[in-house]
Coordinates of C-alpha atoms in Angstrom, one line a residue:
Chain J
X1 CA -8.4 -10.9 -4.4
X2 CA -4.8 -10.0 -2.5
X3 CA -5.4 -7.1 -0.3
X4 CA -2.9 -4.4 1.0
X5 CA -1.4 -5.8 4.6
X6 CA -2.3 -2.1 5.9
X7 CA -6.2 -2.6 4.6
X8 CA -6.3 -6.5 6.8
X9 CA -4.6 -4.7 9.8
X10 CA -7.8 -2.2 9.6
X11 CA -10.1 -5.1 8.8
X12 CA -8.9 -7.3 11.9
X13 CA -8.2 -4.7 14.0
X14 CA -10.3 -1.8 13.6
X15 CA -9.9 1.2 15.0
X16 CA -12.6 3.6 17.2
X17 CA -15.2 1.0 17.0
X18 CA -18.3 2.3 18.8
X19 CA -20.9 4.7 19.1
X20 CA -21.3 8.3 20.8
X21 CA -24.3 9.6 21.9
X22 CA -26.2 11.0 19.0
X23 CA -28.3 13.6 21.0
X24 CA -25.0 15.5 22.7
X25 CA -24.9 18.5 20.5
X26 CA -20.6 18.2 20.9
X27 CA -21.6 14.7 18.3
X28 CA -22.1 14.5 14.8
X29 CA -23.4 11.7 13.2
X30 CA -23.3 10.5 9.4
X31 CA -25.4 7.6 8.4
X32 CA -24.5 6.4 4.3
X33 CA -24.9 3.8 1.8
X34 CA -27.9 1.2 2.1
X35 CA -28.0 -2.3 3.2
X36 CA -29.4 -3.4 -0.3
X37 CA -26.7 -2.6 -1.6
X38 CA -24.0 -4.7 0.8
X39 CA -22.6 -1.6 2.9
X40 CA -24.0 1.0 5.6
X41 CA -21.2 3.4 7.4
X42 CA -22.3 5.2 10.5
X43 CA -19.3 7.4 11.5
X44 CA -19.5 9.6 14.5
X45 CA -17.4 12.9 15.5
X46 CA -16.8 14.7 18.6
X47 CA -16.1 18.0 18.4
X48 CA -14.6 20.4 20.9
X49 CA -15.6 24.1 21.8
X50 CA -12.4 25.0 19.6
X51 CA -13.5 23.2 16.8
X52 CA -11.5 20.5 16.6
X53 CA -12.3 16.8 16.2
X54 CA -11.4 14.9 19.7
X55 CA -13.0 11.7 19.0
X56 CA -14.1 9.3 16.3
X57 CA -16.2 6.2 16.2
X58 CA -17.8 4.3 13.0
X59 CA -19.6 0.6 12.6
X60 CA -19.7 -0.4 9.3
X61 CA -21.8 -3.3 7.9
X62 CA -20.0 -3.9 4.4
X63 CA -17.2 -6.0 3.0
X64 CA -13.5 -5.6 4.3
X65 CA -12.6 -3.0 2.4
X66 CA -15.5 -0.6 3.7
X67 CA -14.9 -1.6 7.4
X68 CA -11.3 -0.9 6.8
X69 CA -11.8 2.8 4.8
X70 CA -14.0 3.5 7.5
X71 CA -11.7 2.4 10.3
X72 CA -8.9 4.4 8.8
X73 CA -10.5 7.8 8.4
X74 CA -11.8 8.0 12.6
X75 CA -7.9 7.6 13.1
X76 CA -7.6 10.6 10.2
X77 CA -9.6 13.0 11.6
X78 CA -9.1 13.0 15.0
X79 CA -7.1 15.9 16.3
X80 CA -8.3 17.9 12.9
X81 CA -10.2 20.7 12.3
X82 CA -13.9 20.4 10.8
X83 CA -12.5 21.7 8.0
X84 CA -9.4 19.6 7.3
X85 CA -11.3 16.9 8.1
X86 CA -13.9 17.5 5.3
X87 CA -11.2 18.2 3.0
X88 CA -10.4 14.6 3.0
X89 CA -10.1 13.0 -0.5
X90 CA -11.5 9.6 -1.1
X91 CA -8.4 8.8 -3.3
X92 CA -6.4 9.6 -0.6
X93 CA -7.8 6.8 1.2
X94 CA -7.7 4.3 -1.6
X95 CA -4.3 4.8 -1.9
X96 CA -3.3 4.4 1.7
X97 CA -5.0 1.3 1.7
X98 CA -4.1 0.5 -2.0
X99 CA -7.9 -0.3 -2.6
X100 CA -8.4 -2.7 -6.1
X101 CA -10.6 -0.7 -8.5
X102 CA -13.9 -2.6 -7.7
X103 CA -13.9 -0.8 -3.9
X104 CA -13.2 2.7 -4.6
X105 CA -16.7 3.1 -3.3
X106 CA -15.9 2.4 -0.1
X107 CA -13.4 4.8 -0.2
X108 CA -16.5 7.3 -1.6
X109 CA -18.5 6.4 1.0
X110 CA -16.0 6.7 3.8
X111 CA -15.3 10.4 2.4
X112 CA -19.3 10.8 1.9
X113 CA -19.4 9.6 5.7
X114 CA -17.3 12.5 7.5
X115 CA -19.2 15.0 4.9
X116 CA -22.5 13.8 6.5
X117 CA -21.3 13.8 9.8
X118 CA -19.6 17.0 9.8
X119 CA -22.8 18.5 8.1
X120 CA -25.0 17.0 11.1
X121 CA -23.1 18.5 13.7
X122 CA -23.0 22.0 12.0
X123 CA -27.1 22.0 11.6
X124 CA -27.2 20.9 15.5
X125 CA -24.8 23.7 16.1
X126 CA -26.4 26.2 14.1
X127 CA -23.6 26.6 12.0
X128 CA -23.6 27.7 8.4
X129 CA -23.0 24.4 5.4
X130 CA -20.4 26.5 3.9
X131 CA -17.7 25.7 6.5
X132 CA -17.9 21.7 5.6
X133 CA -17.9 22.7 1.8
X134 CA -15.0 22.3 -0.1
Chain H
X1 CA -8.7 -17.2 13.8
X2 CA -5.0 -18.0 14.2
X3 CA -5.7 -21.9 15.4
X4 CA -7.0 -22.9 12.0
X5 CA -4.5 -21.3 9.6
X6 CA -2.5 -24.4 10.1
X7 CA -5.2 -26.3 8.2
X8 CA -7.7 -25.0 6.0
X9 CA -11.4 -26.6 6.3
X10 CA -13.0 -27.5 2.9
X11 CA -17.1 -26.7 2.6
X12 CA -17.3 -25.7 -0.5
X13 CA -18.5 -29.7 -1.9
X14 CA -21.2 -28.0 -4.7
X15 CA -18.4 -25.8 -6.3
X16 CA -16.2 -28.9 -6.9
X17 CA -15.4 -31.8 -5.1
X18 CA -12.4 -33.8 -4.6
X19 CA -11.9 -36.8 -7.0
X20 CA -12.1 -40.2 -5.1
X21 CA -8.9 -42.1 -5.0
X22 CA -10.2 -45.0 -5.6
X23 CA -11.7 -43.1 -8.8
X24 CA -7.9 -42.1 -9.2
X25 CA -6.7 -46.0 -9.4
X26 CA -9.1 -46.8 -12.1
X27 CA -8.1 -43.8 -14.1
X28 CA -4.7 -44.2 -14.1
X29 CA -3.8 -47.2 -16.2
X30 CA -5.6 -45.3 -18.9
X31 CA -2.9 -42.7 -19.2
X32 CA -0.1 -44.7 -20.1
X33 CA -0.2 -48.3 -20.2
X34 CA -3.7 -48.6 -21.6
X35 CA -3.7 -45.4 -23.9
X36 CA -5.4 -46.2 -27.2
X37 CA -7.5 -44.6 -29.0
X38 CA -11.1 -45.9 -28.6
X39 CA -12.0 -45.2 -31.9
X40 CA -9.1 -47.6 -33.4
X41 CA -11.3 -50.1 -34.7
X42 CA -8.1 -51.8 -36.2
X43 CA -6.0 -53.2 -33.5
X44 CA -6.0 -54.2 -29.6
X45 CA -5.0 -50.5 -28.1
X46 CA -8.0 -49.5 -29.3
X47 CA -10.5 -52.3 -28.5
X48 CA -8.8 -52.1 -24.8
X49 CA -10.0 -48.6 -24.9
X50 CA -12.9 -49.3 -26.4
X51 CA -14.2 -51.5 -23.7
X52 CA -12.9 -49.4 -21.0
X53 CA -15.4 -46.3 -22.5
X54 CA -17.9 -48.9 -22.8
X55 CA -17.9 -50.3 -19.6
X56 CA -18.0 -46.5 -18.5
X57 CA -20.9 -45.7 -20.2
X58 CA -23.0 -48.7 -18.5
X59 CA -21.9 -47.1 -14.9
X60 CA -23.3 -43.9 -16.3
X61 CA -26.4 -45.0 -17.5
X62 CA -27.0 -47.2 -14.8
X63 CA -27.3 -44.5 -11.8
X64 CA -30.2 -42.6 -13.7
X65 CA -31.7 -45.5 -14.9
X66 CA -30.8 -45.1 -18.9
X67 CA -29.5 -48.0 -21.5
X68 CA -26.0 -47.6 -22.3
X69 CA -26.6 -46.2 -26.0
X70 CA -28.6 -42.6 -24.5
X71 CA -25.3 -41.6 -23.1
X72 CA -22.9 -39.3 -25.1
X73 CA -19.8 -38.1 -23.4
X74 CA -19.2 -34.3 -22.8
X75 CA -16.7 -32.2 -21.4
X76 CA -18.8 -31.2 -18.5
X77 CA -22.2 -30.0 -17.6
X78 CA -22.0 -26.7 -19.0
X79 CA -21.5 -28.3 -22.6
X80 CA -24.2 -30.6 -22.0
X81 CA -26.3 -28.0 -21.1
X82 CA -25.2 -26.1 -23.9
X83 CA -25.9 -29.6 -26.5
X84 CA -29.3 -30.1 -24.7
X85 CA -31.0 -26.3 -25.2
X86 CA -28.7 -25.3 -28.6
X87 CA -29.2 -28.9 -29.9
X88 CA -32.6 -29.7 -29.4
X89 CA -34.2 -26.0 -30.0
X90 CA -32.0 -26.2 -33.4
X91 CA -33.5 -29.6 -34.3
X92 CA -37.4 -28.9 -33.5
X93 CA -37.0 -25.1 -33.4
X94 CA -38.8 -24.3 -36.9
X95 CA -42.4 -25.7 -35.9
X96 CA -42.0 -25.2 -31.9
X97 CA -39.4 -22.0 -31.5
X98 CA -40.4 -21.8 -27.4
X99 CA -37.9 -23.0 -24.8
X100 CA -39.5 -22.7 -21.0
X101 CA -36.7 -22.5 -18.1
X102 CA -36.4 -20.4 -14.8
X103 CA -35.1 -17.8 -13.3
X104 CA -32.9 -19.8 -11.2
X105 CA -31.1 -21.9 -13.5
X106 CA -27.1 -22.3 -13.9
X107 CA -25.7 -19.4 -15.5
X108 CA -24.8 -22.2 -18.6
X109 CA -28.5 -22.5 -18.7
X110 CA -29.7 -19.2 -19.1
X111 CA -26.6 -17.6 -21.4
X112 CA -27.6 -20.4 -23.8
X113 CA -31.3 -19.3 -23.8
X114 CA -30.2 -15.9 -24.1
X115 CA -28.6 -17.1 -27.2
X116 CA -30.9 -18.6 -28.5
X117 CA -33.2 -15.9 -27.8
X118 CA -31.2 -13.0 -29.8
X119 CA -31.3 -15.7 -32.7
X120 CA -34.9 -15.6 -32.7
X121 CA -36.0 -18.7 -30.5
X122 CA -38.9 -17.2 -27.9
X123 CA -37.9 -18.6 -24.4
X124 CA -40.3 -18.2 -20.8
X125 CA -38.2 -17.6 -17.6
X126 CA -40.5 -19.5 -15.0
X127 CA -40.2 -17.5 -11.7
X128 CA -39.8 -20.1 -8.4
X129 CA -41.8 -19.7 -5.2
X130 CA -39.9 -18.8 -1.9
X131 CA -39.2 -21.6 -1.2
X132 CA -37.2 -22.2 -4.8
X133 CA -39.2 -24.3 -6.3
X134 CA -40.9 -24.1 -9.3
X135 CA -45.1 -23.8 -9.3
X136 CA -46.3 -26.5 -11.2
X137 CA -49.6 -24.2 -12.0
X138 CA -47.2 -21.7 -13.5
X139 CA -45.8 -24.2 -15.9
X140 CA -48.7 -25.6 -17.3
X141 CA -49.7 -22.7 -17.9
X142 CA -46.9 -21.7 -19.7
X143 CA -47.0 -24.2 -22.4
X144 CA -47.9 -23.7 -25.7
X145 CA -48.3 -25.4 -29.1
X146 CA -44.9 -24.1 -30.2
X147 CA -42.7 -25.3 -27.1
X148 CA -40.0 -27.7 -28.0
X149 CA -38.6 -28.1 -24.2
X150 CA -38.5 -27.6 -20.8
X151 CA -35.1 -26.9 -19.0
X152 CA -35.4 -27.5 -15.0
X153 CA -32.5 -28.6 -12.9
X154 CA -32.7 -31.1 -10.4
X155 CA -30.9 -30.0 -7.4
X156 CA -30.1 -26.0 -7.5
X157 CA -26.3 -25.4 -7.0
X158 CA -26.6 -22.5 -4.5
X159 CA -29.6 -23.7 -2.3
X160 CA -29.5 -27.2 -2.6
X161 CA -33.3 -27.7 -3.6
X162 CA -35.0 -30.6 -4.9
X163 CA -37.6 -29.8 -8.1
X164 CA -40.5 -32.0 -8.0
X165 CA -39.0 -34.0 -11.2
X166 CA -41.5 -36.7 -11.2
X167 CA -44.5 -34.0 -11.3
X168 CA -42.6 -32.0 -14.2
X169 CA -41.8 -34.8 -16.5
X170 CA -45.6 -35.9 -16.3
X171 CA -46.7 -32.5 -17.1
X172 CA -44.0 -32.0 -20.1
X173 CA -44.8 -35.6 -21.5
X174 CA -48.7 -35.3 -21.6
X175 CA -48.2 -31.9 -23.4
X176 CA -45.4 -33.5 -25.7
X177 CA -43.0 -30.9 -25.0
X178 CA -39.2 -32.3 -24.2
X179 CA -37.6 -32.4 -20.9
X180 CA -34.3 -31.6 -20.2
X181 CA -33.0 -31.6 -16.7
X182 CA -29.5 -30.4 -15.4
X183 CA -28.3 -32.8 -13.0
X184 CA -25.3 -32.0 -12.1
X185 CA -25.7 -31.3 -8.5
X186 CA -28.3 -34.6 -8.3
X187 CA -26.4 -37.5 -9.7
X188 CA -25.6 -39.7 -7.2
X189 CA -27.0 -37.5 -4.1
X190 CA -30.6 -38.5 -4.9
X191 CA -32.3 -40.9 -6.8
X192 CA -32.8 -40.6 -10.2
X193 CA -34.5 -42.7 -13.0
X194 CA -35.1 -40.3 -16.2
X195 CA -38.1 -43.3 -17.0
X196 CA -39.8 -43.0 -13.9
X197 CA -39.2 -39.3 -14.2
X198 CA -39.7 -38.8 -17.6
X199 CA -36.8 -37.1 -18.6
X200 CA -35.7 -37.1 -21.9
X201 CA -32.5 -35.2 -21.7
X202 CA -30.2 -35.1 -18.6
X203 CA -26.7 -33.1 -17.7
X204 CA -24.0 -34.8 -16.0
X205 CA -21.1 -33.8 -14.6
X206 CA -18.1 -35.0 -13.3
X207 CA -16.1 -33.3 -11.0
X208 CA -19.6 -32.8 -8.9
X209 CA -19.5 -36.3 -8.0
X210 CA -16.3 -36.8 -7.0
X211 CA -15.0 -37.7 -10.8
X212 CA -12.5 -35.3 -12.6
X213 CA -13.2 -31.9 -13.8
X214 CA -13.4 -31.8 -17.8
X215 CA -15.6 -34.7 -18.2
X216 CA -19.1 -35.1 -18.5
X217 CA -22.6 -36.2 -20.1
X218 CA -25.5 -36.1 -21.6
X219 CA -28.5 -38.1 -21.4
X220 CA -30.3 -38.1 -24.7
X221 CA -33.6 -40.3 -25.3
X222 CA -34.0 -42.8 -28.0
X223 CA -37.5 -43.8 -27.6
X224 CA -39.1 -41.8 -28.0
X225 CA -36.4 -40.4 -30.1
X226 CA -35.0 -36.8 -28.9
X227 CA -33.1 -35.5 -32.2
X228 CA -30.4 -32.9 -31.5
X229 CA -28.0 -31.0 -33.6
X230 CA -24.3 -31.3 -32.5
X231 CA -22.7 -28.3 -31.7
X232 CA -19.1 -29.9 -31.8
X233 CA -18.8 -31.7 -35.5
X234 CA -16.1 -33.3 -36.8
X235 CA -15.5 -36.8 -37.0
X236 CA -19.2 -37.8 -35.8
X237 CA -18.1 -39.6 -32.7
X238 CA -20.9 -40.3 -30.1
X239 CA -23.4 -40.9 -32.8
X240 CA -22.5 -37.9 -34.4
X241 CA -24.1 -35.6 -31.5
X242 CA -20.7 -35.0 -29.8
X243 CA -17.0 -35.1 -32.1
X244 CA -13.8 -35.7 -30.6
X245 CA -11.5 -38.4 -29.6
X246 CA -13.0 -39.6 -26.1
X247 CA -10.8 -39.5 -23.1
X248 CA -10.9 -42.6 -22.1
X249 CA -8.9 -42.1 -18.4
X250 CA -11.6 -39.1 -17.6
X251 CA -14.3 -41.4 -18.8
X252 CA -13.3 -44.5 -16.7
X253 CA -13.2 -41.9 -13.8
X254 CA -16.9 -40.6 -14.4
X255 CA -17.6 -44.2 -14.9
X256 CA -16.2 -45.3 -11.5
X257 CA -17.4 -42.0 -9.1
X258 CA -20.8 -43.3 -10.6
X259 CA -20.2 -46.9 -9.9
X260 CA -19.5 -45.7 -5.9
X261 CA -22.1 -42.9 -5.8
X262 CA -24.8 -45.5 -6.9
X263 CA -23.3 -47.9 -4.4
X264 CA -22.6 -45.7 -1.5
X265 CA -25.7 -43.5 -1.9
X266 CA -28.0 -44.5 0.5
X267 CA -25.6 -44.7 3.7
X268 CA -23.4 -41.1 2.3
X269 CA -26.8 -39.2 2.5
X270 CA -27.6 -40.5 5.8
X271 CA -24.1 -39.5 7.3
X272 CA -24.2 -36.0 5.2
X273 CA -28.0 -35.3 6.6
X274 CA -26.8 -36.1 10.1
X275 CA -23.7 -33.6 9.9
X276 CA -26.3 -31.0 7.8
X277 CA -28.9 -30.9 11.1
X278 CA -26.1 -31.1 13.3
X279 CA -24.5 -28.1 11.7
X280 CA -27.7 -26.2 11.2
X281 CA -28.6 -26.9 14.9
X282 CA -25.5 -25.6 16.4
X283 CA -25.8 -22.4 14.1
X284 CA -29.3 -22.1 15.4
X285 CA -28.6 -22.6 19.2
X286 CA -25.4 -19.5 19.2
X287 CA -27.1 -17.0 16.8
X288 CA -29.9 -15.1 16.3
X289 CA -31.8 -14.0 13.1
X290 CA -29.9 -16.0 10.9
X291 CA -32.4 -17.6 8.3
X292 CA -32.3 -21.0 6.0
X293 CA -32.5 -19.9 1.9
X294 CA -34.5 -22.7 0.3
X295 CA -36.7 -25.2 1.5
X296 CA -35.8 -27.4 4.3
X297 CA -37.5 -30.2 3.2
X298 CA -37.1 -30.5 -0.4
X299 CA -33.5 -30.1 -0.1
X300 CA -30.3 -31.9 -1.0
X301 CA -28.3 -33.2 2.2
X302 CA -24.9 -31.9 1.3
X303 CA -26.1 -27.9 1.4
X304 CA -26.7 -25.3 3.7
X305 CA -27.5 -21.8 2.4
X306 CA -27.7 -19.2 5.8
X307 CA -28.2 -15.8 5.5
X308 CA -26.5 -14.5 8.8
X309 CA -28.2 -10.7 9.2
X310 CA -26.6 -7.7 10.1
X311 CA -23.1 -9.3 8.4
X312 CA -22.2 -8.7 4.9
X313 CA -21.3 -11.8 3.5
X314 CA -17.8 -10.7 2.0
X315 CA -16.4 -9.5 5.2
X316 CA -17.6 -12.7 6.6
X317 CA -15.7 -15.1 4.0
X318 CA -12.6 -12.4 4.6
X319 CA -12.4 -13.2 8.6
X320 CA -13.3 -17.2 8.1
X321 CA -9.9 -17.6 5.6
X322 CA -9.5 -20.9 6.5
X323 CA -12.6 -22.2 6.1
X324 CA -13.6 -22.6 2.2
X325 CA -17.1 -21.8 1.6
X326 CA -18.9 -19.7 -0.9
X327 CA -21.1 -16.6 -0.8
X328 CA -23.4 -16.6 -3.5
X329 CA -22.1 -19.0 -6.2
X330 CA -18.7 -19.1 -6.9
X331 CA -19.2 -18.8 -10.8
X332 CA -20.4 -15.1 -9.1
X333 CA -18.3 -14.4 -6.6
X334 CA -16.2 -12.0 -8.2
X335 CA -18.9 -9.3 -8.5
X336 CA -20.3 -7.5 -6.0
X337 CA -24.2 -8.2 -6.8
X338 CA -26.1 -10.0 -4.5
X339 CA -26.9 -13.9 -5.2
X340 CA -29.5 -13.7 -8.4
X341 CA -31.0 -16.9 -7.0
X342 CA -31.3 -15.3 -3.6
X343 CA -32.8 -12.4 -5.3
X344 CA -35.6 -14.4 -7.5
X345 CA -36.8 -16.5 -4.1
X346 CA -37.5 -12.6 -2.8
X347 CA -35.0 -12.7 0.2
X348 CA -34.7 -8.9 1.0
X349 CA -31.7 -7.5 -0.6
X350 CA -29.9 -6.9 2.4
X351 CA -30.4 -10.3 3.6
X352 CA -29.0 -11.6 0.1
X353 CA -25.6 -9.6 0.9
X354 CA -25.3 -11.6 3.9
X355 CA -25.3 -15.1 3.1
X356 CA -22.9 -18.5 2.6
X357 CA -23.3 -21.3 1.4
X358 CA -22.2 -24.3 3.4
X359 CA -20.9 -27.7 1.3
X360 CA -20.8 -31.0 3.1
X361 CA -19.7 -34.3 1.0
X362 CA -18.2 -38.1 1.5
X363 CA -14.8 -36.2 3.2
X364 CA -16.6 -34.1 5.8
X365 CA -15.9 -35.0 9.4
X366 CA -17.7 -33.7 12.6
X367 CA -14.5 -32.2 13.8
X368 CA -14.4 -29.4 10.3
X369 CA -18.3 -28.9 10.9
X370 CA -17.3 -27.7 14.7
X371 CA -14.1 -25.6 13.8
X372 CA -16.2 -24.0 11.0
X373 CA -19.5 -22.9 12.9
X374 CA -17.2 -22.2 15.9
X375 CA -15.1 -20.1 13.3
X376 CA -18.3 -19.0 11.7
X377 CA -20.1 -17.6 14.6
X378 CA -16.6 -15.8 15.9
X379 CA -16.9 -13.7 12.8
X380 CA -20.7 -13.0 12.6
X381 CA -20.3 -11.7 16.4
X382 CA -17.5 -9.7 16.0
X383 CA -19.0 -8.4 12.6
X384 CA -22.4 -7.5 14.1
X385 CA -20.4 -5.3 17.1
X386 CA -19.3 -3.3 14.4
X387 CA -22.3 -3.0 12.5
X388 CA -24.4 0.0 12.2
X389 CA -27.7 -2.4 11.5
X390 CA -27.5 -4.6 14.4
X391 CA -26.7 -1.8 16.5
X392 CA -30.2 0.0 15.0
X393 CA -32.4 -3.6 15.3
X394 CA -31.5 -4.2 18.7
X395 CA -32.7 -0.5 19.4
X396 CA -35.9 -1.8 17.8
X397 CA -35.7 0.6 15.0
X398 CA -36.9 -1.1 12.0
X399 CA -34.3 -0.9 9.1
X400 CA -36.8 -0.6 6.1
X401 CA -38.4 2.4 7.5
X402 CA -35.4 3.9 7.0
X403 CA -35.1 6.1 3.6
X404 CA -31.6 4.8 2.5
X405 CA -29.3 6.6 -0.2
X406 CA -28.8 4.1 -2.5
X407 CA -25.7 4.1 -4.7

């Protein structure tokens, strides 16, 4: 399988590897997928009093593809808002990384991944679903 | 990384293998020079090829212990395969419809029993133990009045295990059932006699044993007589079991990678068992929770099948470019399920997305082994940094306790 140059950059050198502290109330923390079936995305976001995304980590057990959808969207969201960055589309990130058909689910999950995480930190922060929503 | 793109590494010896030059020399007067048909009885091109085929045939025969007249030339082990279950459950399949194989057979193996199955034919897929092989218990137990064979390989393609042959002809023969074995993976990396191990019908291939791809055979029994009905007819060559003008320079080259294999057996497994531990060893020394698939006993020397946890096995091919070895088998590769094989010895699904399988064979030198596990364990470190499961066992939560979405 030939895969984009922009999709082996993210799988060689990925970005905001890492983890935040899952207790601060500033993180959120989405955990998706399941290691039976071959990929697990934990993607982290820290989020400022104003709302906006300062920070970004993920670690990603899955093939290249998933470690490189996930690397790509902590380098999307930072700087956005909760709600740009839960606005992300998973075919957004398939095409930036000009995914083959067979891994559009890593592009799902990545998008399911910042929906969970953003969700997390809204229920720590006592703040209503709706704003994540669509 | 960068180091080895210069040269890439080849462990991938039970997907093919490399054909032997000296196999090479003794195929290539048959291309032009000697190029008759050996089925021209009339004049010297064809005797010439004749002999050649003949001669061939004895090398064959001779590293599984069979006369010269059981062996019928194939394109490869899947056709053999295909002769062996199609054939004989065609032949005996009115009075004994009931065909017994397992679970972790080639794919040729178990499409042609699914075959058979949506034609009618009633066939029992044997389960293995953990360890991949097959209970011996289970097998008697599974054989009836109406069962016409018994399909086991010898040496499984993905984890390198050796079936207790001897035990499973002894049980099939008492019962009067056939047995076929697929022996692809076997000839000429352990011993085989089909008398000793009462085998009536045995796959072999060649590009396996360092032969060329397109050729194979098939052992068929004459006494006592196994019948089979051709699925290839024409002009009734090989005793009317397999039509088609033979290729004699394929032929010679089966002939000769048998000819060395049976020579150079005994001192190639000792070299390939040494490299094997030596390999395994050094994997064992730098990692942790990395785990052998199949037994370690009963076990070919050429294969290692590791399951390095926390790594997906895709991601881990992806960084190791250079370094040509499988995850799960490469007939599979391209889809995203885990290993079957893995699957039916009950290695934890998430262990089955995590593993490679390691080929070593007559070309492997010391020097590849080191490059690869060096490259190897690079990757599997790197990979585990980044994974959200390592990060969660070495926090001593346990993974299966966690209720996963799956997808």
């Amino acid at each position: 399988m030939a895969y984009s140059e922009k999709l082996i950059d993210h799988y060689e050198n990925p970005r905001n590897v890492g983890s935040f502290d899952k207790n601060e109330t500033s993180v959120g923390t989405g955990l998706v997928g399941a290691p039976a079936c071959g990929d697990v995305m934990k993607l982290q976001i820290k989020v400022s009093a104003e709302g906006i995304i300062e920070d970004a980590k993920f670690k990603t057990f899955g093939c290249g593809s998933a470690i490189a959808s996930s690397s790509l969207i902590t380098e999307w969201v930072k700087g956005k808002t909760i709600a740009e960055a839960g606005a992300i589309k998973n075919s957004q990130i398939a095409e930036e990384l000009a995914l083959p058909p067979v891994k559009i689910h890593c592009s799902i999950l990545a998008e399911d991944a910042i929906k969970a995480a953003i969700s997390d930190y809204n229920t720590k922060n006592g703040k209503a679903e709706v704003e994540a929503a669509e | 990384m960068n180091e080895l793109k210069a040269k890439p590494i080849y462990l991938d010896y039970q997907a093919t293998t490399p054909t032997d030059p000296r196999v090479v020399d003794a195929m290539l007067p048959y291309f032009y020079e000697k190029f008759g048909n050996a089925h021209s009885r009339n004049h010297s091109f064809g005797w010439e090829a004749e002999d050649a085929v003949e001669l061939a045939r004895g090398q064959v025969a001779s590293i599984i212990g069979a006369s010269s007249k059981e062996i019928i030339f194939t394109s490869g082990a899947t056709e053999s395969n295909n002769l062996a279950l199609k054939g004989v459950m065609k032949f005996y399949g009115k009075k004994k419809p009931h065909l017994i194989t397992t679970v972790t057979e080639h794919k040729c193996v178990l499409d042609s029993a699914r075959h058979l199955e949506q034609e009618g034919y009633k066939v029992t897929y044997l389960p293995v133990q953990q360890n991949g092989l097959v209970d011996l218990e289970q097998l008697k137990a599974a054989i009836t009045d109406e069962t016409a064979l018994v399909s086991i390989m010898a040496v499984h393609n993905e984890i390198g295990v050796i079936q207790p042959l001897k035990e499973i002809g002894e049980i099939c023969r008492e019962r009067g059932v056939f047995f076929h074995c697929d022996a692809a993976q076997a000839v000429g990396k352990i011993p085989l006699d089909v008398n000793d191990m009462k085998i009536d019908l045995m796959s072999i291939s060649g590009h396996k044993i360092y032969g060329p791809k397109g050729i194979g055979a098939l052992f068929v029994r004459r006494r006592p007589r196994v019948r089979v009905v051709a699925q290839i007819t024409g002009g009734g060559q090989e005793r009317g079991m397999r039509s088609g003008t033979l290729p004699t320079p394929l032929i010679v080259g089966l002939g000769k990678a048998c000819d060395i294999a049976q020579n150079e057996m005994a001192e190639e497994n000792a070299r390939i068992m040494e490299l094997r531990n030596y390999t395994l060893n050094r994997f064992r020394e730098r990692l942790a929770d990395i785990y052998l698939n199949g037994d370690e006993e009963n076990r070919v020397a050429g294969n290692l099948n590791i399951s390095f946890a926390y790594v997906e096995g895709e991601s881990l091919l992806m960084g190791i470019k250079n370094i040509a070895v499988s995850s799960g088998s490469a007939c599979t590769s391209a889809s995203l399920e885990p290993s079957y094989v893995l699957r039916a010895l009950g290695v934890d699904e998430e262990l089955a997305h995590t593993s490679l399988r390691i080929g070593i064979g007559r070309f492997t030198t010391r020097e590849e082994l080191d490059q690869a596990v060096d490259a190897i364990c690079n990757e599997v470190e790197r990979l585990r940094d980044m994974s959200p499961l390592w990060e969660m066992a070495q926090e001593g939560i346990d993974i299966k306790s966690i209720e996963w979405a799956e997808h």
